[in-house]
PDB file of C-alpha atoms in Angstrom:
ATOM      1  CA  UNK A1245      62.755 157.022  30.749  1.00  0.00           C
ATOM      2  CA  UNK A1246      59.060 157.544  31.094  1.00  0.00           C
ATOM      3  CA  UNK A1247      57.257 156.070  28.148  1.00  0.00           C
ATOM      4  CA  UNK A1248      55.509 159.160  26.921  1.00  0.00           C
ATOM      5  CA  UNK A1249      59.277 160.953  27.011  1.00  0.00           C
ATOM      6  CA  UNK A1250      60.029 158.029  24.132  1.00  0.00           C
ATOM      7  CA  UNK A1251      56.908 159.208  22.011  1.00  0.00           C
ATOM      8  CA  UNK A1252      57.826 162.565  22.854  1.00  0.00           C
ATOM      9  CA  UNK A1253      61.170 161.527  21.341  1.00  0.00           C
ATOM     10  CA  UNK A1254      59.851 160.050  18.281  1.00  0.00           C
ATOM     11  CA  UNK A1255      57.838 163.205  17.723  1.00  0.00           C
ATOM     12  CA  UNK A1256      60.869 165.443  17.613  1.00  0.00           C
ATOM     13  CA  UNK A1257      63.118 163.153  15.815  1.00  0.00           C
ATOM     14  CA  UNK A1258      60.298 163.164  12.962  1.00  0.00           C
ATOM     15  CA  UNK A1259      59.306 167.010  13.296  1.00  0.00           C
ATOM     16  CA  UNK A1260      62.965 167.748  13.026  1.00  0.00           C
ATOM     17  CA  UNK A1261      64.283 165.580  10.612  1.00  0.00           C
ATOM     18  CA  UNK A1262      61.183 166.611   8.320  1.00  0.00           C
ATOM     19  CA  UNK A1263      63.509 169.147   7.474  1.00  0.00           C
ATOM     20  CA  UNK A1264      66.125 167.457   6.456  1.00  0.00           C
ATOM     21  CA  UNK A1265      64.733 166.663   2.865  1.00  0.00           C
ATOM     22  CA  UNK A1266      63.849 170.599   2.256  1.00  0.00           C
ATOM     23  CA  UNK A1267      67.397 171.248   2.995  1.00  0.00           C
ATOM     24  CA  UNK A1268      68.798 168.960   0.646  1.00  0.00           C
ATOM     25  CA  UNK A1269      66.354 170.034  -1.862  1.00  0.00           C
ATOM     26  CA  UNK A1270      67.334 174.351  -1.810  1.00  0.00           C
ATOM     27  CA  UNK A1271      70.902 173.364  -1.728  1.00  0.00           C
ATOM     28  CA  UNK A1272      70.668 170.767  -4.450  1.00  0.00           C
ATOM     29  CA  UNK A1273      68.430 172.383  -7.386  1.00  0.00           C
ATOM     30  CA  UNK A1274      69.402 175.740  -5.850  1.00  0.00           C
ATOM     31  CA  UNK A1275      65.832 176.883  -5.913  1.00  0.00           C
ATOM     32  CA  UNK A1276      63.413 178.543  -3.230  1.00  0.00           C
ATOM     33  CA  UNK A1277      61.282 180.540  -5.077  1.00  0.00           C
ATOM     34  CA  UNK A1278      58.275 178.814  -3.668  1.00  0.00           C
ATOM     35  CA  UNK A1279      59.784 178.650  -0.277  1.00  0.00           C
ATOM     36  CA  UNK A1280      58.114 181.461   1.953  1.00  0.00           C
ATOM     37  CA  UNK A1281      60.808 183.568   3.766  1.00  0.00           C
ATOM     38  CA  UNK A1282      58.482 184.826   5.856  1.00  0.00           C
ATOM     39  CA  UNK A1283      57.711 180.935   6.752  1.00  0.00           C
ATOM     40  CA  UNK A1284      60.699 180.223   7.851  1.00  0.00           C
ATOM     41  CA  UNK A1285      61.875 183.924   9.967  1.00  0.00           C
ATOM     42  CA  UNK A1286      58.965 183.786  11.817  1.00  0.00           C
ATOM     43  CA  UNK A1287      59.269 179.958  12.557  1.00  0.00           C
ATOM     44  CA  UNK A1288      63.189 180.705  13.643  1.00  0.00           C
ATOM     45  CA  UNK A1289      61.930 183.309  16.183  1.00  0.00           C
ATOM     46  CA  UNK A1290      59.605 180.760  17.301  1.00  0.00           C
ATOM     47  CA  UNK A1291      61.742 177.718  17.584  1.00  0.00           C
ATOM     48  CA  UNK A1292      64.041 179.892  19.759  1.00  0.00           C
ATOM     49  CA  UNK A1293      61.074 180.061  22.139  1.00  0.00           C
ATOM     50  CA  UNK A1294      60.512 176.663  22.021  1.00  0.00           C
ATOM     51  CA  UNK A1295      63.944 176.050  22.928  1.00  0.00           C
ATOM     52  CA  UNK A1296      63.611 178.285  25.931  1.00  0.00           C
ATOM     53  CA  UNK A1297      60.455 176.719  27.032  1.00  0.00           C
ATOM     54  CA  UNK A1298      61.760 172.982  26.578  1.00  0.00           C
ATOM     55  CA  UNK A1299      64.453 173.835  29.014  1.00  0.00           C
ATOM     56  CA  UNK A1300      62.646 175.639  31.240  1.00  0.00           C
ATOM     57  CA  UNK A1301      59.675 172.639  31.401  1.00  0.00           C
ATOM     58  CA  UNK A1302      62.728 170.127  31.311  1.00  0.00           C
ATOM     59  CA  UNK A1303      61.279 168.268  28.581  1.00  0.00           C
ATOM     60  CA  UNK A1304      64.433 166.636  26.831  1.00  0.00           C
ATOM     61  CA  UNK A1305      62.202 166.047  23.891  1.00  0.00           C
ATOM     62  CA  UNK A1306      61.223 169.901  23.274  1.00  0.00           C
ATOM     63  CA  UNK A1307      64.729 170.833  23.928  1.00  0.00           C
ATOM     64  CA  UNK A1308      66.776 169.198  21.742  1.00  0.00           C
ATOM     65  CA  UNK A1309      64.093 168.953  18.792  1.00  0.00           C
ATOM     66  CA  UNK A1310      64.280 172.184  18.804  1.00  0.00           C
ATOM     67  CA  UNK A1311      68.104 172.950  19.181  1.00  0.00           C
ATOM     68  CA  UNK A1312      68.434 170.971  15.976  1.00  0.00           C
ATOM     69  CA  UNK A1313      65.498 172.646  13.776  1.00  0.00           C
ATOM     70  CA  UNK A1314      67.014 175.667  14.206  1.00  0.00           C
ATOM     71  CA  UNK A1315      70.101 174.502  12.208  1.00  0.00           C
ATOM     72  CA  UNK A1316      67.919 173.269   9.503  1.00  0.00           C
ATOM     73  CA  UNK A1317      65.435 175.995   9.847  1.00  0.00           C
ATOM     74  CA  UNK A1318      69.041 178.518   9.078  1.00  0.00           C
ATOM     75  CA  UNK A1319      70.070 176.175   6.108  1.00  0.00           C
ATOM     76  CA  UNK A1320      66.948 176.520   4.411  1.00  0.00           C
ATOM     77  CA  UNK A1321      67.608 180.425   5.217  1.00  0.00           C
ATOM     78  CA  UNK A1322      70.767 180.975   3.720  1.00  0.00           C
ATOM     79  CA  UNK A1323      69.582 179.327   0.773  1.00  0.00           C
ATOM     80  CA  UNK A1324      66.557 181.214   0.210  1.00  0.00           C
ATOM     81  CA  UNK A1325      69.177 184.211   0.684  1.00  0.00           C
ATOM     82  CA  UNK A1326      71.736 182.632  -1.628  1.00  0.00           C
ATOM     83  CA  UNK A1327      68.967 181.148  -4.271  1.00  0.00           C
ATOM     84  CA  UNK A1328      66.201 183.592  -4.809  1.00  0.00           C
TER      85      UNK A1328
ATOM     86  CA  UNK B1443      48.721 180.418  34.313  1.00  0.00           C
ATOM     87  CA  UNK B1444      52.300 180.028  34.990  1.00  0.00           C
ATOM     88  CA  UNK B1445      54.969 182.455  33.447  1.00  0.00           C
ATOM     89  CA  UNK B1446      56.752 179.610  31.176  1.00  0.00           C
ATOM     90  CA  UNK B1447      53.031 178.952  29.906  1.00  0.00           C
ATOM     91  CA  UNK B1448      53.054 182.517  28.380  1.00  0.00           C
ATOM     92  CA  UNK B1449      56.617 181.819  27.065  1.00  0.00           C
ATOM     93  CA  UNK B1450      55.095 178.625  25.620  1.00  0.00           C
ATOM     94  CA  UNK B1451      52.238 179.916  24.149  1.00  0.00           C
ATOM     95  CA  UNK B1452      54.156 182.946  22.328  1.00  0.00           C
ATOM     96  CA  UNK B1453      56.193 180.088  21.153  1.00  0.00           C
ATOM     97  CA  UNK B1454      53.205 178.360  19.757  1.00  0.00           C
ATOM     98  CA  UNK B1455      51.608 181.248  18.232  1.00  0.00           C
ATOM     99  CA  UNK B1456      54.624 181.782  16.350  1.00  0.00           C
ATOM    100  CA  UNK B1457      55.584 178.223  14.627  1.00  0.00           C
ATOM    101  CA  UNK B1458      51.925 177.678  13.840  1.00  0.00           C
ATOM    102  CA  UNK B1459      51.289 181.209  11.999  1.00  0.00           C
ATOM    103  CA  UNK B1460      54.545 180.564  10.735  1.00  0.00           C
ATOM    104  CA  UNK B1461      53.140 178.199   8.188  1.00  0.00           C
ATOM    105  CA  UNK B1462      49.947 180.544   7.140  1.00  0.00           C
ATOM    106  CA  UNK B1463      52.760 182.243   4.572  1.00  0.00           C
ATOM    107  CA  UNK B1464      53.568 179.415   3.088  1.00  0.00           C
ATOM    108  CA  UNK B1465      49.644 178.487   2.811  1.00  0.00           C
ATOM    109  CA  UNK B1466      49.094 181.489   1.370  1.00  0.00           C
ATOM    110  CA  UNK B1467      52.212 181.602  -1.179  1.00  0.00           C
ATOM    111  CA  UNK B1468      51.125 177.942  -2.598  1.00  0.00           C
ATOM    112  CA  UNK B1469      47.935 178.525  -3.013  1.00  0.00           C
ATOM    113  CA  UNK B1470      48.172 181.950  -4.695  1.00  0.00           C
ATOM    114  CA  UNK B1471      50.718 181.078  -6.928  1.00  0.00           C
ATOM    115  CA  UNK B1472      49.662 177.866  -7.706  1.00  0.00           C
ATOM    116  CA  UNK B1473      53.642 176.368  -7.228  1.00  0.00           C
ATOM    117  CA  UNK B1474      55.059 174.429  -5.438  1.00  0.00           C
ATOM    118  CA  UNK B1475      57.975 172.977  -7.304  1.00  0.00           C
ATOM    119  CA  UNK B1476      60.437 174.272  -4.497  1.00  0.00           C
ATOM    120  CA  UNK B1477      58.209 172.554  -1.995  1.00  0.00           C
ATOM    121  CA  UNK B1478      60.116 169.559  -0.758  1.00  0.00           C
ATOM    122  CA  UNK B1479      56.169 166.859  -0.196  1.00  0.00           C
ATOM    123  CA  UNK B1480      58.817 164.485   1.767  1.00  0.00           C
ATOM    124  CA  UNK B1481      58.726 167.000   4.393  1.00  0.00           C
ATOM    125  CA  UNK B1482      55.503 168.123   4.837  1.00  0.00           C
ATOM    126  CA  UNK B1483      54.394 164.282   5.102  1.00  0.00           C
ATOM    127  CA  UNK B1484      57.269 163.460   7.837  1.00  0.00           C
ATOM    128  CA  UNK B1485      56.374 166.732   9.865  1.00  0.00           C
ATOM    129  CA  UNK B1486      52.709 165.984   9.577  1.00  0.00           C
ATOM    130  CA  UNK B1487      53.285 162.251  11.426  1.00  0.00           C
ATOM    131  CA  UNK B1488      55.229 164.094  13.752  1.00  0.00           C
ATOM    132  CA  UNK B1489      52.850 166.933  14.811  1.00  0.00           C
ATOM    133  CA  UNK B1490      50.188 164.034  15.023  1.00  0.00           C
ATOM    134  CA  UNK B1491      52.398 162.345  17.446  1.00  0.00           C
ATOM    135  CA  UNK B1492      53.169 166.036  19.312  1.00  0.00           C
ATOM    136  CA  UNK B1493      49.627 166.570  19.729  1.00  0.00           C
ATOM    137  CA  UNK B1494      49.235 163.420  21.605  1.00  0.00           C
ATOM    138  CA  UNK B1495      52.552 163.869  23.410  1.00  0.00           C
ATOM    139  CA  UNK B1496      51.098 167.223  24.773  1.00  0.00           C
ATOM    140  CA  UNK B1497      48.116 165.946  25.661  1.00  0.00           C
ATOM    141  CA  UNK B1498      49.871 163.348  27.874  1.00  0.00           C
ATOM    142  CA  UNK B1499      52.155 166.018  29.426  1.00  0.00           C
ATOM    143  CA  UNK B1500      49.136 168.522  30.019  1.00  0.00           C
ATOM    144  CA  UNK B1501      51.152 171.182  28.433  1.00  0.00           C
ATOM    145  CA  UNK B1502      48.365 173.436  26.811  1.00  0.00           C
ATOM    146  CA  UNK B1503      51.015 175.132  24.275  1.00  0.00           C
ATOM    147  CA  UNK B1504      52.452 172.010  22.884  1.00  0.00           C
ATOM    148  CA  UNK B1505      48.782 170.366  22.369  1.00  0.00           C
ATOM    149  CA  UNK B1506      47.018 173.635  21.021  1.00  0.00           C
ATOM    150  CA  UNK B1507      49.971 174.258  18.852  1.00  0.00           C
ATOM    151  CA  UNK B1508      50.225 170.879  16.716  1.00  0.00           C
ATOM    152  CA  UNK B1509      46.293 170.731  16.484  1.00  0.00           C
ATOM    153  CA  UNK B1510      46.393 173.814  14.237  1.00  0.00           C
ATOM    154  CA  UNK B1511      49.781 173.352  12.304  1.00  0.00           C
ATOM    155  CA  UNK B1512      48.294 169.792  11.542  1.00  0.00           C
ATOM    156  CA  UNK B1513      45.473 171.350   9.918  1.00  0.00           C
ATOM    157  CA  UNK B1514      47.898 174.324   7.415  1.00  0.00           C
ATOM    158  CA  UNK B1515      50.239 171.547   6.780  1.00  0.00           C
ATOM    159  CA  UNK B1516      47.334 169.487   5.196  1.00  0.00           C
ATOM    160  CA  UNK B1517      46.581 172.630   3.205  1.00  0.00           C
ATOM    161  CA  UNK B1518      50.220 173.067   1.871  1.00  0.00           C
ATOM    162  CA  UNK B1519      50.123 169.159   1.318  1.00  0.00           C
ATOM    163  CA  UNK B1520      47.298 169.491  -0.768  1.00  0.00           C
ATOM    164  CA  UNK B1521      48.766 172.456  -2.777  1.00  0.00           C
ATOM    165  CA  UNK B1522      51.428 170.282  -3.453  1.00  0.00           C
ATOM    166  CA  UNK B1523      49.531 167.954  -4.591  1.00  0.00           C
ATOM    167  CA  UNK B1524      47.456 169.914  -7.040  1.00  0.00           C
ATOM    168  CA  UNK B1525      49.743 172.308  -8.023  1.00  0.00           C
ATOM    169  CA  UNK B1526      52.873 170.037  -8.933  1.00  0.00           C
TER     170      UNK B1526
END
């Protein structure tokens, strides 16, 4: 693996599992009110692009970054939905 | 510029304006309880290390993109921090 696919890598693992905490955090204190639905819609559509274009570049790195955010970037959906 | 450029940079327009919302929503309301600062702080190393990643891989999207979320996640990072 090229080393700038490995910093690429560490990139997405951080950008992705960023979310991770903001998950845990709506779910736990079922709370969102802050939390900008707007945010989060807009960044869905847009990490459905980036999905595309990862593939379509075949950069491993954008792909599965953001295949994963976009389960996170749902969670924190549902509990804006759930938790206004 | 290629077709999967355009793709890329629709992409990029969208997660970066994504975040102008949730600029907008902290600063306004002065709250950011819901706000989880662990992930703002991990996703702000990571688009530091995208930006260099698409530097490296000459993709104009990726580069362009993480230079200007860098700069709204600072300014929900320092909402959080003065709005507690």
């Amino acid at each position: 693996m090229p080393t700038i696919e490995i910093l690429g890598l560490i990139a997405a693992a951080l950008t992705t599992s960023a979310f991770i905490p903001q998950v845990y955090k709506a779910w736990k204190y079922k709370s969102t009110k802050d939390i900008s639905m707007t945010m989060y819609l807009v960044f869905l559509v847009g990490i459905i692009l980036w999905l595309f274009y990862g593939i379509a570049i075949e950069s491993l790195s954008v792909a599965v970054a953001n295949g994963v955010t976009i389960v996170l970037a749902l969670a924190i959906i549902i509990a804006k939905i759930r938790y206004k």
